[in-house]
PDB file of C-alpha atoms in Angstrom:
ATOM      1  CA  MET Y  13     105.102 116.368  69.526  1.00 47.00           C
ATOM      2  CA  ALA Y  14     105.991 118.001  65.897  1.00 56.00           C
ATOM      3  CA  ASP Y  15     108.409 115.208  64.191  1.00 63.00           C
ATOM      4  CA  GLY Y  16     111.354 117.904  64.501  1.00 71.00           C
ATOM      5  CA  ASP Y  17     110.978 116.986  68.684  1.00 76.00           C
ATOM      6  CA  PRO Y  18     113.384 114.016  70.917  1.00 85.00           C
ATOM      7  CA  ASP Y  19     111.859 110.216  70.250  1.00 91.00           C
ATOM      8  CA  ILE Y  20     112.029 110.607  73.786  1.00 93.00           C
ATOM      9  CA  VAL Y  21     111.967 113.848  76.872  1.00 95.00           C
ATOM     10  CA  ALA Y  22     112.726 114.140  79.832  1.00 94.00           C
ATOM     11  CA  THR Y  23     109.741 115.511  82.522  1.00 96.00           C
ATOM     12  CA  GLY Y  24     111.614 114.809  85.376  1.00 97.00           C
ATOM     13  CA  SER Y  25     114.754 113.247  86.934  1.00 96.00           C
ATOM     14  CA  ARG Y  26     115.803 112.397  90.559  1.00 97.00           C
ATOM     15  CA  ILE Y  27     118.983 111.208  91.747  1.00 97.00           C
ATOM     16  CA  VAL Y  28     118.754 107.395  93.471  1.00 96.00           C
ATOM     17  CA  TYR Y  29     122.406 107.283  94.060  1.00 97.00           C
ATOM     18  CA  GLU Y  30     125.692 108.373  94.000  1.00 96.00           C
ATOM     19  CA  ASN Y  31     129.619 107.804  95.277  1.00 95.00           C
ATOM     20  CA  ARG Y  32     132.423 109.180  93.657  1.00 89.00           C
ATOM     21  CA  TRP Y  33     132.814 107.529  90.271  1.00 87.00           C
ATOM     22  CA  MET Y  34     128.965 107.167  89.278  1.00 92.00           C
ATOM     23  CA  ARG Y  35     125.263 108.689  89.284  1.00 95.00           C
ATOM     24  CA  VAL Y  36     122.528 106.776  89.214  1.00 96.00           C
ATOM     25  CA  ARG Y  37     118.912 109.083  87.906  1.00 96.00           C
ATOM     26  CA  GLU Y  38     115.716 107.906  87.452  1.00 96.00           C
ATOM     27  CA  ASP Y  39     114.343 110.969  84.882  1.00 96.00           C
ATOM     28  CA  ALA Y  40     110.736 110.316  84.389  1.00 97.00           C
ATOM     29  CA  ILE Y  41     109.686 110.618  80.229  1.00 96.00           C
ATOM     30  CA  ARG Y  42     107.385 111.424  77.874  1.00 96.00           C
ATOM     31  CA  ARG Y  43     107.743 109.543  74.463  1.00 94.00           C
ATOM     32  CA  ARG Y  44     106.593 110.621  71.280  1.00 91.00           C
ATOM     33  CA  ASP Y  45     103.411 109.470  71.341  1.00 92.00           C
ATOM     34  CA  GLY Y  46     102.775 111.290  74.022  1.00 93.00           C
ATOM     35  CA  SER Y  47     102.448 108.298  76.174  1.00 95.00           C
ATOM     36  CA  THR Y  48     105.048 108.517  79.916  1.00 96.00           C
ATOM     37  CA  GLY Y  49     107.227 106.462  81.534  1.00 96.00           C
ATOM     38  CA  ILE Y  50     110.298 106.724  83.304  1.00 96.00           C
ATOM     39  CA  TYR Y  51     113.891 105.578  82.553  1.00 93.00           C
ATOM     40  CA  GLY Y  52     117.200 104.523  84.770  1.00 94.00           C
ATOM     41  CA  VAL Y  53     120.700 106.350  83.380  1.00 94.00           C
ATOM     42  CA  ILE Y  54     124.192 105.295  84.883  1.00 94.00           C
ATOM     43  CA  GLU Y  55     126.327 108.142  84.764  1.00 93.00           C
ATOM     44  CA  LYS Y  56     130.053 107.497  85.063  1.00 92.00           C
ATOM     45  CA  ASP Y  57     132.533 110.319  82.825  1.00 90.00           C
ATOM     46  CA  ASP Y  58     134.489 108.157  79.970  1.00 92.00           C
ATOM     47  CA  PHE Y  59     137.749 106.340  79.542  1.00 94.00           C
ATOM     48  CA  VAL Y  60     139.813 105.904  77.290  1.00 96.00           C
ATOM     49  CA  VAL Y  61     141.466 102.048  76.440  1.00 98.00           C
ATOM     50  CA  VAL Y  62     145.313 101.338  74.996  1.00 98.00           C
ATOM     51  CA  VAL Y  63     145.912  98.714  73.747  1.00 98.00           C
ATOM     52  CA  PRO Y  64     150.372  98.419  73.795  1.00 98.00           C
ATOM     53  CA  VAL Y  65     151.476  96.778  70.619  1.00 98.00           C
ATOM     54  CA  HIS Y  66     154.636  96.183  70.311  1.00 98.00           C
ATOM     55  CA  GLU Y  67     157.852  96.214  67.419  1.00 97.00           C
ATOM     56  CA  ASP Y  68     157.251  92.580  67.387  1.00 97.00           C
ATOM     57  CA  GLY Y  69     153.197  93.004  66.750  1.00 97.00           C
ATOM     58  CA  SER Y  70     153.020  91.561  70.100  1.00 98.00           C
ATOM     59  CA  ILE Y  71     150.111  93.403  72.876  1.00 98.00           C
ATOM     60  CA  THR Y  72     150.081  93.282  76.531  1.00 98.00           C
ATOM     61  CA  LEU Y  73     147.074  92.230  78.105  1.00 98.00           C
ATOM     62  CA  VAL Y  74     146.530  92.852  81.220  1.00 96.00           C
ATOM     63  CA  GLN Y  75     144.304  90.787  83.674  1.00 95.00           C
ATOM     64  CA  GLN Y  76     142.050  91.755  87.119  1.00 92.00           C
ATOM     65  CA  PHE Y  77     139.395  90.141  89.872  1.00 91.00           C
ATOM     66  CA  ARG Y  78     135.810  92.077  88.382  1.00 90.00           C
ATOM     67  CA  TYR Y  79     133.553  92.151  90.689  1.00 89.00           C
ATOM     68  CA  PRO Y  80     130.445  92.592  89.467  1.00 90.00           C
ATOM     69  CA  VAL Y  81     130.804  89.320  86.922  1.00 93.00           C
ATOM     70  CA  GLY Y  82     132.612  87.659  90.240  1.00 93.00           C
ATOM     71  CA  ALA Y  83     135.597  86.315  87.956  1.00 93.00           C
ATOM     72  CA  ARG Y  84     139.045  87.049  86.573  1.00 94.00           C
ATOM     73  CA  PHE Y  85     139.823  88.446  83.408  1.00 94.00           C
ATOM     74  CA  TRP Y  86     142.013  89.427  80.333  1.00 97.00           C
ATOM     75  CA  GLU Y  87     141.528  93.410  78.647  1.00 97.00           C
ATOM     76  CA  PHE Y  88     143.526  96.333  77.892  1.00 98.00           C
ATOM     77  CA  CYS Y  89     144.506  98.341  79.858  1.00 95.00           C
ATOM     78  CA  GLN Y  90     141.316 101.175  80.391  1.00 94.00           C
ATOM     79  CA  GLY Y  91     140.323 102.751  82.941  1.00 91.00           C
ATOM     80  CA  MET Y  92     139.686 107.074  84.281  1.00 86.00           C
ATOM     81  CA  TRP Y  93     142.498 109.277  85.292  1.00 73.00           C
ATOM     82  CA  GLY Y  94     141.827 113.394  86.005  1.00 70.00           C
ATOM     83  CA  GLY Y  95     138.230 113.486  85.746  1.00 72.00           C
ATOM     84  CA  PRO Y  96     135.751 114.619  83.350  1.00 72.00           C
ATOM     85  CA  ASP Y  97     137.785 118.140  81.358  1.00 81.00           C
ATOM     86  CA  ALA Y  98     140.855 115.403  81.534  1.00 84.00           C
ATOM     87  CA  ASP Y  99     142.876 115.180  78.307  1.00 92.00           C
ATOM     88  CA  PRO Y 100     142.693 111.959  76.910  1.00 94.00           C
ATOM     89  CA  ALA Y 101     146.173 111.129  75.563  1.00 95.00           C
ATOM     90  CA  LEU Y 102     147.223 111.670  78.760  1.00 94.00           C
ATOM     91  CA  ALA Y 103     145.081 109.593  80.500  1.00 94.00           C
ATOM     92  CA  ALA Y 104     145.481 106.878  77.815  1.00 96.00           C
ATOM     93  CA  ALA Y 105     150.028 107.531  79.151  1.00 96.00           C
ATOM     94  CA  HIS Y 106     149.050 107.700  82.744  1.00 93.00           C
ATOM     95  CA  GLU Y 107     146.436 104.212  82.263  1.00 93.00           C
ATOM     96  CA  LEU Y 108     149.564 102.648  80.308  1.00 96.00           C
ATOM     97  CA  ALA Y 109     151.956 103.583  83.383  1.00 94.00           C
ATOM     98  CA  GLU Y 110     149.784 102.391  85.763  1.00 92.00           C
ATOM     99  CA  GLU Y 111     148.665  99.297  85.050  1.00 93.00           C
ATOM    100  CA  THR Y 112     151.620  98.130  83.359  1.00 95.00           C
ATOM    101  CA  GLY Y 113     154.491  99.798  83.988  1.00 94.00           C
ATOM    102  CA  LEU Y 114     155.407 100.775  79.998  1.00 97.00           C
ATOM    103  CA  ALA Y 115     155.414 104.056  78.233  1.00 97.00           C
ATOM    104  CA  ALA Y 116     154.587 105.265  74.500  1.00 98.00           C
ATOM    105  CA  GLU Y 117     156.473 107.015  72.457  1.00 97.00           C
ATOM    106  CA  THR Y 118     153.512 107.554  70.379  1.00 97.00           C
ATOM    107  CA  LEU Y 119     149.526 107.778  71.481  1.00 98.00           C
ATOM    108  CA  THR Y 120     146.977 107.427  68.801  1.00 98.00           C
ATOM    109  CA  GLU Y 121     143.627 108.240  69.261  1.00 97.00           C
ATOM    110  CA  ALA Y 122     141.750 105.880  66.951  1.00 98.00           C
ATOM    111  CA  GLY Y 123     138.349 106.643  67.872  1.00 97.00           C
ATOM    112  CA  PHE Y 124     135.214 107.306  70.341  1.00 96.00           C
ATOM    113  CA  LEU Y 125     132.784 104.482  71.980  1.00 96.00           C
ATOM    114  CA  TYR Y 126     130.273 103.816  73.492  1.00 94.00           C
ATOM    115  CA  GLU Y 127     130.284 101.235  76.259  1.00 90.00           C
ATOM    116  CA  GLY Y 128     126.971 100.685  76.729  1.00 88.00           C
ATOM    117  CA  TYR Y 129     123.994 104.341  75.958  1.00 88.00           C
ATOM    118  CA  GLY Y 130     120.925 101.054  76.635  1.00 88.00           C
ATOM    119  CA  THR Y 131     121.884 102.648  80.210  1.00 90.00           C
ATOM    120  CA  MET Y 132     124.245 104.545  80.639  1.00 90.00           C
ATOM    121  CA  ARG Y 133     125.937 107.968  79.735  1.00 87.00           C
ATOM    122  CA  GLN Y 134     129.718 107.158  79.615  1.00 91.00           C
ATOM    123  CA  GLY Y 135     132.275 106.601  76.726  1.00 93.00           C
ATOM    124  CA  PHE Y 136     135.585 105.879  75.367  1.00 95.00           C
ATOM    125  CA  ARG Y 137     138.522 106.769  73.827  1.00 96.00           C
ATOM    126  CA  VAL Y 138     140.384 103.942  71.609  1.00 98.00           C
ATOM    127  CA  PHE Y 139     144.394 104.653  71.448  1.00 98.00           C
ATOM    128  CA  LEU Y 140     146.921 102.583  69.976  1.00 98.00           C
ATOM    129  CA  ALA Y 141     150.008 102.342  71.727  1.00 98.00           C
ATOM    130  CA  THR Y 142     153.334 101.678  69.787  1.00 98.00           C
ATOM    131  CA  GLY Y 143     157.034 103.086  70.423  1.00 98.00           C
ATOM    132  CA  LEU Y 144     157.201 101.447  74.119  1.00 97.00           C
ATOM    133  CA  THR Y 145     159.225 100.694  76.611  1.00 94.00           C
ATOM    134  CA  GLN Y 146     159.000  98.974  80.095  1.00 93.00           C
ATOM    135  CA  GLY Y 147     159.191 100.877  83.642  1.00 89.00           C
ATOM    136  CA  GLU Y 148     157.190  99.541  87.142  1.00 86.00           C
ATOM    137  CA  ALA Y 149     153.501  99.255  87.000  1.00 83.00           C
ATOM    138  CA  ARG Y 150     151.819 101.276  89.753  1.00 81.00           C
ATOM    139  CA  PRO Y 151     148.484  99.970  90.099  1.00 75.00           C
ATOM    140  CA  GLU Y 152     146.138 101.691  92.262  1.00 75.00           C
ATOM    141  CA  ILE Y 153     144.486 100.260  95.642  1.00 74.00           C
ATOM    142  CA  GLU Y 154     141.845  98.702  93.409  1.00 75.00           C
ATOM    143  CA  GLU Y 155     143.967  96.911  90.299  1.00 73.00           C
ATOM    144  CA  GLN Y 156     146.611  95.296  93.628  1.00 76.00           C
ATOM    145  CA  ASP Y 157     145.572  91.938  91.688  1.00 85.00           C
ATOM    146  CA  MET Y 158     146.139  93.009  88.539  1.00 89.00           C
ATOM    147  CA  ILE Y 159     148.963  91.361  86.066  1.00 92.00           C
ATOM    148  CA  SER Y 160     149.636  92.065  82.690  1.00 93.00           C
ATOM    149  CA  ARG Y 161     151.278  89.257  80.155  1.00 95.00           C
ATOM    150  CA  ARG Y 162     152.695  90.368  76.460  1.00 97.00           C
ATOM    151  CA  VAL Y 163     150.034  87.468  73.612  1.00 98.00           C
ATOM    152  CA  PRO Y 164     152.062  87.316  70.322  1.00 98.00           C
ATOM    153  CA  ARG Y 165     149.249  88.938  67.947  1.00 98.00           C
ATOM    154  CA  ALA Y 166     148.324  84.956  67.396  1.00 97.00           C
ATOM    155  CA  GLU Y 167     147.271  84.387  70.754  1.00 98.00           C
ATOM    156  CA  LEU Y 168     145.417  87.180  71.026  1.00 98.00           C
ATOM    157  CA  GLU Y 169     143.012  87.156  68.090  1.00 97.00           C
ATOM    158  CA  ARG Y 170     142.796  83.382  69.157  1.00 98.00           C
ATOM    159  CA  MET Y 171     142.118  84.299  72.277  1.00 97.00           C
ATOM    160  CA  LEU Y 172     138.744  86.484  71.259  1.00 97.00           C
ATOM    161  CA  ARG Y 173     138.139  84.221  68.578  1.00 96.00           C
ATOM    162  CA  ALA Y 174     136.878  81.500  72.011  1.00 97.00           C
ATOM    163  CA  GLY Y 175     136.264  83.711  73.651  1.00 95.00           C
ATOM    164  CA  GLU Y 176     138.485  84.019  76.432  1.00 95.00           C
ATOM    165  CA  ILE Y 177     138.464  88.288  76.460  1.00 97.00           C
ATOM    166  CA  GLN Y 178     134.446  88.818  77.270  1.00 95.00           C
ATOM    167  CA  ASP Y 179     135.334  92.492  77.460  1.00 95.00           C
ATOM    168  CA  SER Y 180     133.382  94.104  75.088  1.00 95.00           C
ATOM    169  CA  VAL Y 181     135.585  97.045  75.478  1.00 96.00           C
ATOM    170  CA  THR Y 182     138.594  95.298  74.788  1.00 97.00           C
ATOM    171  CA  VAL Y 183     136.511  93.907  71.538  1.00 97.00           C
ATOM    172  CA  ALA Y 184     135.474  96.699  70.135  1.00 97.00           C
ATOM    173  CA  ALA Y 185     138.570  98.282  70.328  1.00 98.00           C
ATOM    174  CA  TRP Y 186     140.818  95.975  68.553  1.00 98.00           C
ATOM    175  CA  GLY Y 187     137.996  95.714  66.304  1.00 97.00           C
ATOM    176  CA  LEU Y 188     138.383  99.663  65.450  1.00 98.00           C
ATOM    177  CA  LEU Y 189     141.897  98.695  65.408  1.00 98.00           C
ATOM    178  CA  LEU Y 190     141.696  96.413  62.000  1.00 97.00           C
ATOM    179  CA  ILE Y 191     138.656  97.916  60.447  1.00 97.00           C
ATOM    180  CA  LYS Y 192     140.948 101.589  60.616  1.00 97.00           C
ATOM    181  CA  GLY Y 193     143.976  99.790  59.275  1.00 97.00           C
ATOM    182  CA  LEU Y 194     146.059 100.220  62.752  1.00 97.00           C
ATOM    183  CA  VAL Y 195     146.583  96.963  63.785  1.00 95.00           C
TER     184      VAL Y 195
END
């Protein structure tokens, strides 16, 4: 490979599993040094994470059972809506209303991050939701166990420091908002 070539090149690919939410593929690869191998990739549509901050500085969190790890966790609203071509701001407004019943006067996009780019081709856009009004939540069937709770900022940050919030997307979203001076 020449100096400008990619470090890893796919020489073949096959789908090993697929459903309506995800696809798992296995690629045959060649590395820069000429050695070969395989690489497993999970493909999922990008999603949004929404951080609802109320006028008094409190934040609304949601909690639900996360089947792969077998436990309930507190996190920010997040999800996919409308497929890969959906407007992320519309998706954020939809997820916020669906999971918490909140409507935001303003949705500010803070940035885009990848969730786990060592194995997954999926990223997420972080939105700050302000100017909030309360309505009724409309959870999907998969979210029927979801609860929401409004916490003071100090309580959120205590939960983060204590490791009570273990969702990396939530931790990254809060960090991004902090370093950008949005909260």
